[in-house]
PDB file of C-alpha atoms in Angstrom:
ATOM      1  CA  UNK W 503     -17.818 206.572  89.491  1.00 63.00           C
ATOM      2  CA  UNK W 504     -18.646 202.991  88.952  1.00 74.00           C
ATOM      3  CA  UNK W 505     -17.972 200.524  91.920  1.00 87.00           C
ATOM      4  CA  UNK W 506     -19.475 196.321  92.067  1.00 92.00           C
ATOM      5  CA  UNK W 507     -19.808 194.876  95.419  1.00 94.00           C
ATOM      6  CA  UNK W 508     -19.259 190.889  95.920  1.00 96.00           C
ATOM      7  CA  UNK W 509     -18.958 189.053  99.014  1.00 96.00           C
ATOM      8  CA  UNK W 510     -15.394 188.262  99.819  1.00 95.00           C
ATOM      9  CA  UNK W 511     -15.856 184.460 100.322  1.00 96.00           C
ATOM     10  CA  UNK W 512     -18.087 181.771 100.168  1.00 97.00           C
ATOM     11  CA  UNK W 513     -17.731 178.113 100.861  1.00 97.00           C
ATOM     12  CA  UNK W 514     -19.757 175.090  99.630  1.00 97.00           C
ATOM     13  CA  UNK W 515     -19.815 170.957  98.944  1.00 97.00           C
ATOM     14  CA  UNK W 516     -19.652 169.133  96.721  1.00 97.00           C
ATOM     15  CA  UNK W 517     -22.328 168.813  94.881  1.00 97.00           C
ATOM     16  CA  UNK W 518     -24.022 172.013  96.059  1.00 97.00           C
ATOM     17  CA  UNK W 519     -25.841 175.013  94.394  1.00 97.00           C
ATOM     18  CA  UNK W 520     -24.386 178.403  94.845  1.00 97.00           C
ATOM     19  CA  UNK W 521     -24.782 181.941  94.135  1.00 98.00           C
ATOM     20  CA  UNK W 522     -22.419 184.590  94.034  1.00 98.00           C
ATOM     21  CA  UNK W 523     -24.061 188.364  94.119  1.00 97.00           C
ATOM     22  CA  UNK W 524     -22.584 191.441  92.625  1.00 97.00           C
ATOM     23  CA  UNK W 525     -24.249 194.779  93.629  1.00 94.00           C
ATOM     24  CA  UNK W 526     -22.651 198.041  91.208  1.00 90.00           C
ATOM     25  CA  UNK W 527     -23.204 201.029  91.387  1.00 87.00           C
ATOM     26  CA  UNK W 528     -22.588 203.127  87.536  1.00 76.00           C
ATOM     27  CA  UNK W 529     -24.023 205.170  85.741  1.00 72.00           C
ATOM     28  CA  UNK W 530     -24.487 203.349  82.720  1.00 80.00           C
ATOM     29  CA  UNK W 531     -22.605 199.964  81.214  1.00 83.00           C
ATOM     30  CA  UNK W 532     -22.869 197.777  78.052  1.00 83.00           C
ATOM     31  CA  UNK W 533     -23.492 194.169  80.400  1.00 87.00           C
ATOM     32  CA  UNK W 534     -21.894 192.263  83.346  1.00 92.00           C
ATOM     33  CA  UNK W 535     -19.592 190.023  82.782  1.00 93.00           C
ATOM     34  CA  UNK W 536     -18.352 187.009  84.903  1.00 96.00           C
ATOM     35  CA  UNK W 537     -14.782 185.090  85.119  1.00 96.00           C
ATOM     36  CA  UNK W 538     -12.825 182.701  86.916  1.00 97.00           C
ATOM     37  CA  UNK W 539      -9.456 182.476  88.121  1.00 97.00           C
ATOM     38  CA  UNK W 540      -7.662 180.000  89.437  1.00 96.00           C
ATOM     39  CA  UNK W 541      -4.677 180.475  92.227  1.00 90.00           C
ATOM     40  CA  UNK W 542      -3.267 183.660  90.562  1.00 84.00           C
ATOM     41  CA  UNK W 543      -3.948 182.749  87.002  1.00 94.00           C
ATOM     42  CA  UNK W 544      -5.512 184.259  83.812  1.00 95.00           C
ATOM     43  CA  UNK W 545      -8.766 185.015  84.323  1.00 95.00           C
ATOM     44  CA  UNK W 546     -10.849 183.154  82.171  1.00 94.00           C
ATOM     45  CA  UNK W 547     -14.633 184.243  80.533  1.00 93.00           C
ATOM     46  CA  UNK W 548     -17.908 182.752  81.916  1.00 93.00           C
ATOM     47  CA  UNK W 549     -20.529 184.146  80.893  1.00 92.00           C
ATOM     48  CA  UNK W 550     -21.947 187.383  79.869  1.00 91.00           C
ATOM     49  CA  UNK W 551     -25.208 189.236  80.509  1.00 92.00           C
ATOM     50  CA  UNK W 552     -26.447 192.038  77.951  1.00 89.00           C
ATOM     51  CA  UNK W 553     -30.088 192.183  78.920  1.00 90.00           C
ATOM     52  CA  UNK W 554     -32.248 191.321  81.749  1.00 94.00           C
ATOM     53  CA  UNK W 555     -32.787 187.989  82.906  1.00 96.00           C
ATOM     54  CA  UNK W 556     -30.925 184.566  83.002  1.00 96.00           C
ATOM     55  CA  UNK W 557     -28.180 183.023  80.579  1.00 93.00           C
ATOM     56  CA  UNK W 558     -27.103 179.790  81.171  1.00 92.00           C
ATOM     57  CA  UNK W 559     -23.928 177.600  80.121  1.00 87.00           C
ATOM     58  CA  UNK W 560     -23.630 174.289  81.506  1.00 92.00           C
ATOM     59  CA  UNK W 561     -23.224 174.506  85.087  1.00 95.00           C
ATOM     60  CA  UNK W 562     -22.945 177.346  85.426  1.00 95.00           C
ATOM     61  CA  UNK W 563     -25.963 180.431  84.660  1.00 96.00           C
ATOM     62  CA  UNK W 564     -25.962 184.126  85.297  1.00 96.00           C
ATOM     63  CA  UNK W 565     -28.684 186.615  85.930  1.00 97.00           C
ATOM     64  CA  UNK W 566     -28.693 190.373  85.831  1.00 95.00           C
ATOM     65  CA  UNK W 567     -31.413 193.285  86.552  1.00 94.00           C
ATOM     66  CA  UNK W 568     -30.655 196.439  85.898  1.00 90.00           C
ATOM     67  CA  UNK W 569     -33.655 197.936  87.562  1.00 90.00           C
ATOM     68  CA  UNK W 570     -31.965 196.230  90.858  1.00 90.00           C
ATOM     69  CA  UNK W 571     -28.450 197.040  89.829  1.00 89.00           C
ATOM     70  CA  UNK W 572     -27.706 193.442  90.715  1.00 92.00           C
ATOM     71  CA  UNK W 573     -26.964 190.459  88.966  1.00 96.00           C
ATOM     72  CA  UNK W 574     -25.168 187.104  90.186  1.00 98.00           C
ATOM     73  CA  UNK W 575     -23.090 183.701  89.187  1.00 98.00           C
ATOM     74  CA  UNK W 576     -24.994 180.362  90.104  1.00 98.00           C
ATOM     75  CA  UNK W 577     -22.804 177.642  89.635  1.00 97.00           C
ATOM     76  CA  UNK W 578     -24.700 174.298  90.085  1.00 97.00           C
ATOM     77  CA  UNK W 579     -23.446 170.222  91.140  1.00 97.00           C
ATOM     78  CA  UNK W 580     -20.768 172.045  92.511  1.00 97.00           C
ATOM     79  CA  UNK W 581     -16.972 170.240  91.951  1.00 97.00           C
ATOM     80  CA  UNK W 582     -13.557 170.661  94.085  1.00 97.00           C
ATOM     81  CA  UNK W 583     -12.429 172.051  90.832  1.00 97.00           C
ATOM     82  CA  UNK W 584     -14.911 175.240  91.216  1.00 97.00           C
ATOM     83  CA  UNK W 585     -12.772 176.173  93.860  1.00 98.00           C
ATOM     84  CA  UNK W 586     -11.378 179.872  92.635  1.00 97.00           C
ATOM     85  CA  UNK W 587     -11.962 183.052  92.505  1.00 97.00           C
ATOM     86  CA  UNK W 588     -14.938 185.153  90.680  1.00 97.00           C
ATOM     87  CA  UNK W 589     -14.963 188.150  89.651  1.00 96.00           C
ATOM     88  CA  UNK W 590     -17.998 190.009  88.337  1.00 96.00           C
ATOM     89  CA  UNK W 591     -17.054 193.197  85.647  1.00 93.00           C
ATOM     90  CA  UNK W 592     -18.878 195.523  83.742  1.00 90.00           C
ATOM     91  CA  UNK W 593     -17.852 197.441  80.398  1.00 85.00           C
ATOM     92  CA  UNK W 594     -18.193 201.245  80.995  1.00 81.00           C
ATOM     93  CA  UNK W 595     -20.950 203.169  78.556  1.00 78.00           C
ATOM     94  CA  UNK W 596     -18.356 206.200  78.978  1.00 76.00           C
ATOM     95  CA  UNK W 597     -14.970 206.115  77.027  1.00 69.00           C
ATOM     96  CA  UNK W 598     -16.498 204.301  74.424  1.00 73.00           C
ATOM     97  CA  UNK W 599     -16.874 201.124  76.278  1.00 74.00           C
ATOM     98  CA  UNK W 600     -12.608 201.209  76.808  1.00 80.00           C
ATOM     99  CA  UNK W 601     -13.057 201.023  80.785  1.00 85.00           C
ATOM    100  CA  UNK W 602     -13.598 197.596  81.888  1.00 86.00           C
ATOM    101  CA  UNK W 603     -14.232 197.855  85.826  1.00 90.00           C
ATOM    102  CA  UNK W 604     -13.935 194.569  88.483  1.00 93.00           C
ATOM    103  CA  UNK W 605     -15.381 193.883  91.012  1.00 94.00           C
ATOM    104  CA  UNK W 606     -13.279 192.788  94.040  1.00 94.00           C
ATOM    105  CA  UNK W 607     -14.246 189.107  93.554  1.00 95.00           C
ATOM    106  CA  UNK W 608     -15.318 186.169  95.657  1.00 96.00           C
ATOM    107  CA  UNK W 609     -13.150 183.143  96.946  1.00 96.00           C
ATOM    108  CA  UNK W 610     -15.496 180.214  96.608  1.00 98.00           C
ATOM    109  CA  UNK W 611     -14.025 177.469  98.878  1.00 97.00           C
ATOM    110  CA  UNK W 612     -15.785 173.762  97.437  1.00 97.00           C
ATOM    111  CA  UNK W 613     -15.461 171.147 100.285  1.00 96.00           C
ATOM    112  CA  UNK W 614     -15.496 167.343  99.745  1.00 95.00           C
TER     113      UNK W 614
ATOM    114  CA  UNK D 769      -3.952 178.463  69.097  1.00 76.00           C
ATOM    115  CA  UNK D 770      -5.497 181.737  70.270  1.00 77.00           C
ATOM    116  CA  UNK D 771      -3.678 183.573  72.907  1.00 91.00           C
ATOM    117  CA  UNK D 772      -2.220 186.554  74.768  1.00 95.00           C
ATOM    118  CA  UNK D 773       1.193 186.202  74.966  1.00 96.00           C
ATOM    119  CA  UNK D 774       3.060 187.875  77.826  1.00 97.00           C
ATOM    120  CA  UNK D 775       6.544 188.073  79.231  1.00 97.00           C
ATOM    121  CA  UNK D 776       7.872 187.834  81.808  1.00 97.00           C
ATOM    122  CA  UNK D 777       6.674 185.535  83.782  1.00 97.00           C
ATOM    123  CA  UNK D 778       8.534 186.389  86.637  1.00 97.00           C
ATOM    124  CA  UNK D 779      10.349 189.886  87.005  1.00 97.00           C
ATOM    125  CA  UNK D 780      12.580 191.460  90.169  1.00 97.00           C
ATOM    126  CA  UNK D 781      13.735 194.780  89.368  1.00 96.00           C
ATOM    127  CA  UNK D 782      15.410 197.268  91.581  1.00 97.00           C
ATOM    128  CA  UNK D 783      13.779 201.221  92.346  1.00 97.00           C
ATOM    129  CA  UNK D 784      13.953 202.858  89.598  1.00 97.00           C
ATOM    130  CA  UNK D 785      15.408 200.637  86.843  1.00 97.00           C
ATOM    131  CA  UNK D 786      12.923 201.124  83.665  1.00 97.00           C
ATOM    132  CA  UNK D 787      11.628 198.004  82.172  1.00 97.00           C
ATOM    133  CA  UNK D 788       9.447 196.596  79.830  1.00 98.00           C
ATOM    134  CA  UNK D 789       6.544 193.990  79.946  1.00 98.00           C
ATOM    135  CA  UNK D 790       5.529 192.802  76.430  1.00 98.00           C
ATOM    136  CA  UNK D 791       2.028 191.662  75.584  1.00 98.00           C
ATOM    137  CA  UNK D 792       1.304 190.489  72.069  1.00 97.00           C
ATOM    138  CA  UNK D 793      -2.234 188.780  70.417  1.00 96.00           C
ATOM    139  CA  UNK D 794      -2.481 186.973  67.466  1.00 92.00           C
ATOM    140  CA  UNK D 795      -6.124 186.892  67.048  1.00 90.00           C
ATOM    141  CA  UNK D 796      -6.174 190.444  65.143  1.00 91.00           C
ATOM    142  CA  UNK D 797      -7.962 192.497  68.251  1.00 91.00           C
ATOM    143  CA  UNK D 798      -8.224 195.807  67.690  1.00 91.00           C
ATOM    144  CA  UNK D 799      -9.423 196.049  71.610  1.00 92.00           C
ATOM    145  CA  UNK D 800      -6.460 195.111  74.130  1.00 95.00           C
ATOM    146  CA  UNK D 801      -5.704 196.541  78.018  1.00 96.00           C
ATOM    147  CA  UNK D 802      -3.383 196.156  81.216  1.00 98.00           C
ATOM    148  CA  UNK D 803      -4.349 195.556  84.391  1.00 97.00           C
ATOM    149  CA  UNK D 804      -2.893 195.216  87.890  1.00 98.00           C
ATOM    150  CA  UNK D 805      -4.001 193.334  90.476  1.00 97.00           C
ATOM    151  CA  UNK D 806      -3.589 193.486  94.197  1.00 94.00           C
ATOM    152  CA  UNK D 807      -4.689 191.500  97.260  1.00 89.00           C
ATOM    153  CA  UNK D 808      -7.947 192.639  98.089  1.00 84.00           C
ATOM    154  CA  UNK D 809      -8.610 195.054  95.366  1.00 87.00           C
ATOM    155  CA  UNK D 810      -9.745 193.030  92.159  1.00 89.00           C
ATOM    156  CA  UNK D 811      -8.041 193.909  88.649  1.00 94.00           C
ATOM    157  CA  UNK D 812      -7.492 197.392  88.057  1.00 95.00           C
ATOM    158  CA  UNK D 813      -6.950 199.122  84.834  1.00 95.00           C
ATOM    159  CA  UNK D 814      -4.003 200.398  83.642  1.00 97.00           C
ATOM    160  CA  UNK D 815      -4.306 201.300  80.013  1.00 96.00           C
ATOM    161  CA  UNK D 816      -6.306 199.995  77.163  1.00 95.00           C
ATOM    162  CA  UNK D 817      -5.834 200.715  73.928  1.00 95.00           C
ATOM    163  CA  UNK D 818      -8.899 200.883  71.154  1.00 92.00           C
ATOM    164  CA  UNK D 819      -6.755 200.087  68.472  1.00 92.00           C
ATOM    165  CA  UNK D 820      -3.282 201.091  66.862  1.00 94.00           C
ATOM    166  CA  UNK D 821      -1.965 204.358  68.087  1.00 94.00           C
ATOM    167  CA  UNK D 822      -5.295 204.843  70.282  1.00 93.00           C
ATOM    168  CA  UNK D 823      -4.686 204.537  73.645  1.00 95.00           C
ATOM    169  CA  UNK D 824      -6.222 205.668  76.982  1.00 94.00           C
ATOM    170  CA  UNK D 825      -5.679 205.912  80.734  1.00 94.00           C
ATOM    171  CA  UNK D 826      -7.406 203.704  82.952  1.00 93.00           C
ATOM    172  CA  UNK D 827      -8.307 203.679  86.588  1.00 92.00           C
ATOM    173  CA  UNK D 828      -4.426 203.611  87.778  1.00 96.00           C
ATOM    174  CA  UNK D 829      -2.459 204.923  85.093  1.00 97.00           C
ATOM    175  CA  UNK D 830       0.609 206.900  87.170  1.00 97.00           C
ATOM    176  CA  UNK D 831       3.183 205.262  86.355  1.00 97.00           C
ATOM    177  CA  UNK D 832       2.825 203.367  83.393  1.00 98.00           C
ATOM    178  CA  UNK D 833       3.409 203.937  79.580  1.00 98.00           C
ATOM    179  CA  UNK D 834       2.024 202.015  76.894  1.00 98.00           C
ATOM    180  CA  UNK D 835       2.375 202.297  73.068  1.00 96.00           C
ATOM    181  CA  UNK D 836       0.094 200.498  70.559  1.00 97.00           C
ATOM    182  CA  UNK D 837       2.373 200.791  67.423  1.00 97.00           C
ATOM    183  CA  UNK D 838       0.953 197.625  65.723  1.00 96.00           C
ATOM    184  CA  UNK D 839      -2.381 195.524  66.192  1.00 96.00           C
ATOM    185  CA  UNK D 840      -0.663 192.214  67.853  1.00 96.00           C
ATOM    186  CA  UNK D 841       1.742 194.154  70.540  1.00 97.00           C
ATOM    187  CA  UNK D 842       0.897 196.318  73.498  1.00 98.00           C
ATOM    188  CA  UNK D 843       3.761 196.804  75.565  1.00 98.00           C
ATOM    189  CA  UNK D 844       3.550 198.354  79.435  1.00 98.00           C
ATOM    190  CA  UNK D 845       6.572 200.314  80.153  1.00 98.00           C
ATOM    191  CA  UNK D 846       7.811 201.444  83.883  1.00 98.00           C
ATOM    192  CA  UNK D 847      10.167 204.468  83.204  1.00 96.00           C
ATOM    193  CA  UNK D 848      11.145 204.211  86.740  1.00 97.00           C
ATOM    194  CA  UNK D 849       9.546 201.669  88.605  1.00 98.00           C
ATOM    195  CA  UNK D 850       8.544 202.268  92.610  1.00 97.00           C
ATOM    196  CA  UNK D 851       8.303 199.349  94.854  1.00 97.00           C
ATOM    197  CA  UNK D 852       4.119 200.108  94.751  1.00 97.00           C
ATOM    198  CA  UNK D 853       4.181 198.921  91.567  1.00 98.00           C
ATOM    199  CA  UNK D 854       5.095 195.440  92.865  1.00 98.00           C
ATOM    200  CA  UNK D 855       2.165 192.988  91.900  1.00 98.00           C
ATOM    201  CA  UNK D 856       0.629 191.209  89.262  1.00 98.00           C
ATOM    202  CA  UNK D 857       0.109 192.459  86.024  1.00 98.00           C
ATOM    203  CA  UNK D 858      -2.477 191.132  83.397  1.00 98.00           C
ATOM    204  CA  UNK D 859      -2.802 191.787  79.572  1.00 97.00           C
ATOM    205  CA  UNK D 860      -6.046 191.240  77.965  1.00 96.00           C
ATOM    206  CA  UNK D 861      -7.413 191.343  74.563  1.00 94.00           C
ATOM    207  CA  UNK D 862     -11.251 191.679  73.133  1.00 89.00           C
ATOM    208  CA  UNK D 863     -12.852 191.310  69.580  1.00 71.00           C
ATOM    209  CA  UNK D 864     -15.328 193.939  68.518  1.00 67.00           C
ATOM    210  CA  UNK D 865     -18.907 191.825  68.701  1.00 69.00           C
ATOM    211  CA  UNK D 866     -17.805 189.689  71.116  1.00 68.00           C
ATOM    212  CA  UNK D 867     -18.606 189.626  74.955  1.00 72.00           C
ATOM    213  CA  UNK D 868     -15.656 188.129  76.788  1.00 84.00           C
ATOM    214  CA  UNK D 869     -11.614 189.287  77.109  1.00 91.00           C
ATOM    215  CA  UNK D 870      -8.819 186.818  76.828  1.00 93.00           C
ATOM    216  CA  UNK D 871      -6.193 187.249  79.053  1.00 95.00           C
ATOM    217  CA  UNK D 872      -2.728 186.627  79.141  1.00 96.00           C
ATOM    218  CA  UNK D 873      -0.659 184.360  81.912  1.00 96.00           C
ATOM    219  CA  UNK D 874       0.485 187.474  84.006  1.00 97.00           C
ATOM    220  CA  UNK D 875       3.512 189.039  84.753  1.00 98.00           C
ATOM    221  CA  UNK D 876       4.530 188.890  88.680  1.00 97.00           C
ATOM    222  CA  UNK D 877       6.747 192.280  89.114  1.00 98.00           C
ATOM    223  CA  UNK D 878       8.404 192.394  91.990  1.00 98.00           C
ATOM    224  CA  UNK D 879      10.229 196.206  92.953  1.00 98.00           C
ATOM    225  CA  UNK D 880      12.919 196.279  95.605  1.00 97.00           C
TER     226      UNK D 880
END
């Protein structure tokens, strides 16, 4: 089965870098995704990562390497309003890419 | 506007009282899903549904109906809900080509 690891929390400043891992485990996907949610509410679409290597949107950039069945979030001049939870997902090669699997996502605290 | 539309909002049911949460698109997706989500355990899904009158289970589908009648709607249906099945419920939605899934606001079901 397909499973993504991501740490449970993470805290940072204001103003900081940081980068939130996801680890899977599958058989075979179509990309990693990444989104945001905020204090229970839709989850909202950051960025997505098809091949190799590093995308980048603003603040925010994602990496994956499917040869280290890893990839992760950087978010970058960190703001209070980063404060949410991520969530890292990958679309399932199986099922003709129907499954869409999360991983268990990561509370990222910002301090002032 | 582009949007997933669910409702409720807010739902308390008793054991056993079948009930309906409606989801509906208007961006012409042929791609849309449920999930659940639960302290601890990321979103889960439900159903999804690859377009009309194609649908198929997800990761947690005892329990749950869903019917895909027409593109726009994708209703989740409890024939007889179970207090387990207290959480929060998202709907989501996906254009072929396109990376990222738009989710609705959530429906917070509550079983006593």
């Amino acid at each position: 089965g397909q499973s993504l690891e991501q740490p449970s929390e993470v805290t940072a400043v204001e103003g900081a870098i940081v980068q939130i891992n996801c680890t899977y485990q599958t058989s075979g996907f179509y990309g990693l995704s990444w989104y945001q949610q905020h204090d229970g509410g839709a989850p909202t679409f950051l960025s997505y990562n098809g091949l190799d290597g590093l995308e980048e949107t603003g603040r925010f950039s994602s990496f994956l390497s499917r040869s280290d069945s890893y990839g992760y979030l950087l978010l970058q001049e960190l703001q209070m309003k980063d404060s949410a939870s991520y969530f890292c997902a990958v679309r399932d090669r199986d099922n003709q890419g129907g499954k869409l699997i999360f991983g268990q996502g990561t509370e990222l605290s910002v301090k002032p | 506007e582009a949007q997933v539309t669910q409702n409720p909002r807010y739902l308390i049911t008793v054991t056993g009282k079948k009930l309906t949460v409606t989801c509906s698109q208007n961006m012409n997706h042929e791609y849309m899903s449920w999930y659940r989500q639960d302290p601890g355990l990321g979103l889960r899904q439900i159903y999804y549904s690859m377009n009309v009158e194609v649908t198929d289970k997800g990761d947690v589908p005892e329990g749950y109906k869903v019917s895909r009648k027409e593109k726009r709607n994708f209703p989740l249906i409890l024939e007889s809900p179970s207090p387990n099945q207290t959480s929060l419920y998202f709907c989501a939605s996906k254009t072929p080509g396109r990376d990222g899934y738009t989710f609705g606001s959530g429906t917070r079901l509550t079983v006593v």
